[in-house]
Amino acid sequence: MIARLLLLSLIVLPIAASADKKKADDVEYLLPADFDDASVSDKSDQKPGLQLTAKAFQAGMKKFIGDDVDCKTAKLTAPSSMKKGKVVYQQIDVSGSKLDVFLDMGAESRITNVRFESAIKDQDHLVAMLCATYGLMRTIEPNHITPAAAKKDALHLWQEAQTKPFSKAFMFNTFKAQMVPFQVNVF
């Protein structure tokens, strides 16, 4: 009898769990009957991206990426232009672990997206990703975010990304980290 109940619970449990997950994934937006979408401010006047130039990115990353003990050896290679200047490529090297860095350039030489990625996923490359993420967070907001807060935010981002892609708002930008492919996008 106990074996049958155990078997039954093993069969029913995954079905119930998937039903709960499906309910959690569904999002319903409720708007009041008198909602006027014209009253919503137009976001088209806001500039997308990081509001950093490639030079500001270089200077900030060189200044802040080595703040942590694990990141002291971090070096940024010289940038090279790709796709007729629309993408800037370089690498970050932290103790031999290399990350590819892609900067998507928009209007007025502003960065619209930063992507750190690596084909190798091991502990050393994860440390390099943490260093790069921390360095970029400090570059985006060097005055109002303390080094301790940036370290905490970078660590939280990568801890949550261990099982599934995770997005985190930071100032006026979004950091999206994932393990497959091993990368972080900032936009």
PDB file of N, CA and C in Angstrom, residues 121-123 126 129-130 154-166 177-180 182:
ATOM      1  N   LYS A 121      34.083  27.853 -19.891  1.00  0.00           N
ATOM      2  CA  LYS A 121      33.299  28.102 -18.679  1.00  0.00           C
ATOM      3  C   LYS A 121      33.909  27.289 -17.535  1.00  0.00           C
ATOM      4  N   ASP A 122      34.765  27.947 -16.764  1.00  0.00           N
ATOM      5  CA  ASP A 122      35.355  27.315 -15.582  1.00  0.00           C
ATOM      6  C   ASP A 122      35.453  28.364 -14.477  1.00  0.00           C
ATOM      7  N   GLN A 123      36.008  27.993 -13.350  1.00  0.00           N
ATOM      8  CA  GLN A 123      36.072  28.900 -12.205  1.00  0.00           C
ATOM      9  C   GLN A 123      36.898  30.148 -12.512  1.00  0.00           C
ATOM     10  N   LEU A 126      34.909  32.462 -14.652  1.00  0.00           N
ATOM     11  CA  LEU A 126      33.837  33.069 -13.858  1.00  0.00           C
ATOM     12  C   LEU A 126      34.385  34.228 -13.025  1.00  0.00           C
ATOM     13  N   MET A 129      34.722  37.054 -15.352  1.00  0.00           N
ATOM     14  CA  MET A 129      33.408  37.664 -15.616  1.00  0.00           C
ATOM     15  C   MET A 129      32.991  38.564 -14.448  1.00  0.00           C
ATOM     16  N   LEU A 130      33.223  38.092 -13.222  1.00  0.00           N
ATOM     17  CA  LEU A 130      32.906  38.916 -12.049  1.00  0.00           C
ATOM     18  C   LEU A 130      33.723  40.206 -12.056  1.00  0.00           C
ATOM     19  N   ALA A 154      27.423  42.586  -8.469  1.00  0.00           N
ATOM     20  CA  ALA A 154      28.034  41.690  -9.460  1.00  0.00           C
ATOM     21  C   ALA A 154      27.947  40.235  -8.995  1.00  0.00           C
ATOM     22  N   LEU A 155      28.229  40.000  -7.737  1.00  0.00           N
ATOM     23  CA  LEU A 155      28.156  38.638  -7.188  1.00  0.00           C
ATOM     24  C   LEU A 155      26.728  38.117  -7.229  1.00  0.00           C
ATOM     25  N   HIS A 156      25.761  38.952  -6.863  1.00  0.00           N
ATOM     26  CA  HIS A 156      24.352  38.548  -6.904  1.00  0.00           C
ATOM     27  C   HIS A 156      23.935  38.178  -8.326  1.00  0.00           C
ATOM     28  N   LEU A 157      24.344  38.989  -9.293  1.00  0.00           N
ATOM     29  CA  LEU A 157      24.020  38.726 -10.693  1.00  0.00           C
ATOM     30  C   LEU A 157      24.492  37.334 -11.120  1.00  0.00           C
ATOM     31  N   TRP A 158      25.748  37.007 -10.817  1.00  0.00           N
ATOM     32  CA  TRP A 158      26.295  35.725 -11.264  1.00  0.00           C
ATOM     33  C   TRP A 158      25.819  34.552 -10.416  1.00  0.00           C
ATOM     34  N   GLN A 159      25.490  34.767  -9.163  1.00  0.00           N
ATOM     35  CA  GLN A 159      24.913  33.678  -8.358  1.00  0.00           C
ATOM     36  C   GLN A 159      23.550  33.282  -8.903  1.00  0.00           C
ATOM     37  N   GLU A 160      22.740  34.267  -9.244  1.00  0.00           N
ATOM     38  CA  GLU A 160      21.411  33.976  -9.779  1.00  0.00           C
ATOM     39  C   GLU A 160      21.471  33.380 -11.178  1.00  0.00           C
ATOM     40  N   ALA A 161      22.501  33.698 -11.940  1.00  0.00           N
ATOM     41  CA  ALA A 161      22.625  33.215 -13.318  1.00  0.00           C
ATOM     42  C   ALA A 161      23.147  31.784 -13.397  1.00  0.00           C
ATOM     43  N   GLN A 162      23.466  31.170 -12.281  1.00  0.00           N
ATOM     44  CA  GLN A 162      24.011  29.804 -12.298  1.00  0.00           C
ATOM     45  C   GLN A 162      23.026  28.786 -12.858  1.00  0.00           C
ATOM     46  N   THR A 163      21.734  28.989 -12.645  1.00  0.00           N
ATOM     47  CA  THR A 163      20.751  27.995 -13.068  1.00  0.00           C
ATOM     48  C   THR A 163      19.942  28.414 -14.293  1.00  0.00           C
ATOM     49  N   LYS A 164      19.789  29.732 -14.495  1.00  0.00           N
ATOM     50  CA  LYS A 164      19.038  30.216 -15.655  1.00  0.00           C
ATOM     51  C   LYS A 164      19.454  31.659 -15.921  1.00  0.00           C
ATOM     52  N   PRO A 165      19.219  32.165 -17.127  1.00  0.00           N
ATOM     53  CA  PRO A 165      19.570  33.560 -17.412  1.00  0.00           C
ATOM     54  C   PRO A 165      18.901  34.498 -16.406  1.00  0.00           C
ATOM     55  N   PHE A 166      19.650  35.489 -15.983  1.00  0.00           N
ATOM     56  CA  PHE A 166      19.149  36.399 -14.953  1.00  0.00           C
ATOM     57  C   PHE A 166      19.452  37.835 -15.357  1.00  0.00           C
ATOM     58  N   ALA A 177      22.966  38.186 -17.343  1.00  0.00           N
ATOM     59  CA  ALA A 177      24.022  37.176 -17.295  1.00  0.00           C
ATOM     60  C   ALA A 177      23.424  35.805 -17.550  1.00  0.00           C
ATOM     61  N   GLN A 178      24.219  34.945 -18.186  1.00  0.00           N
ATOM     62  CA  GLN A 178      23.781  33.568 -18.429  1.00  0.00           C
ATOM     63  C   GLN A 178      25.000  32.665 -18.566  1.00  0.00           C
ATOM     64  N   MET A 179      24.790  31.416 -18.256  1.00  0.00           N
ATOM     65  CA  MET A 179      25.879  30.444 -18.308  1.00  0.00           C
ATOM     66  C   MET A 179      25.994  29.787 -19.677  1.00  0.00           C
ATOM     67  N   VAL A 180      24.878  29.676 -20.414  1.00  0.00           N
ATOM     68  CA  VAL A 180      24.912  29.067 -21.752  1.00  0.00           C
ATOM     69  C   VAL A 180      24.197  29.995 -22.718  1.00  0.00           C
ATOM     70  N   PHE A 182      28.057  31.437 -22.212  1.00  0.00           N
ATOM     71  CA  PHE A 182      28.663  32.081 -21.043  1.00  0.00           C
ATOM     72  C   PHE A 182      28.938  33.544 -21.378  1.00  0.00           C
TER      73      PHE A 182
END
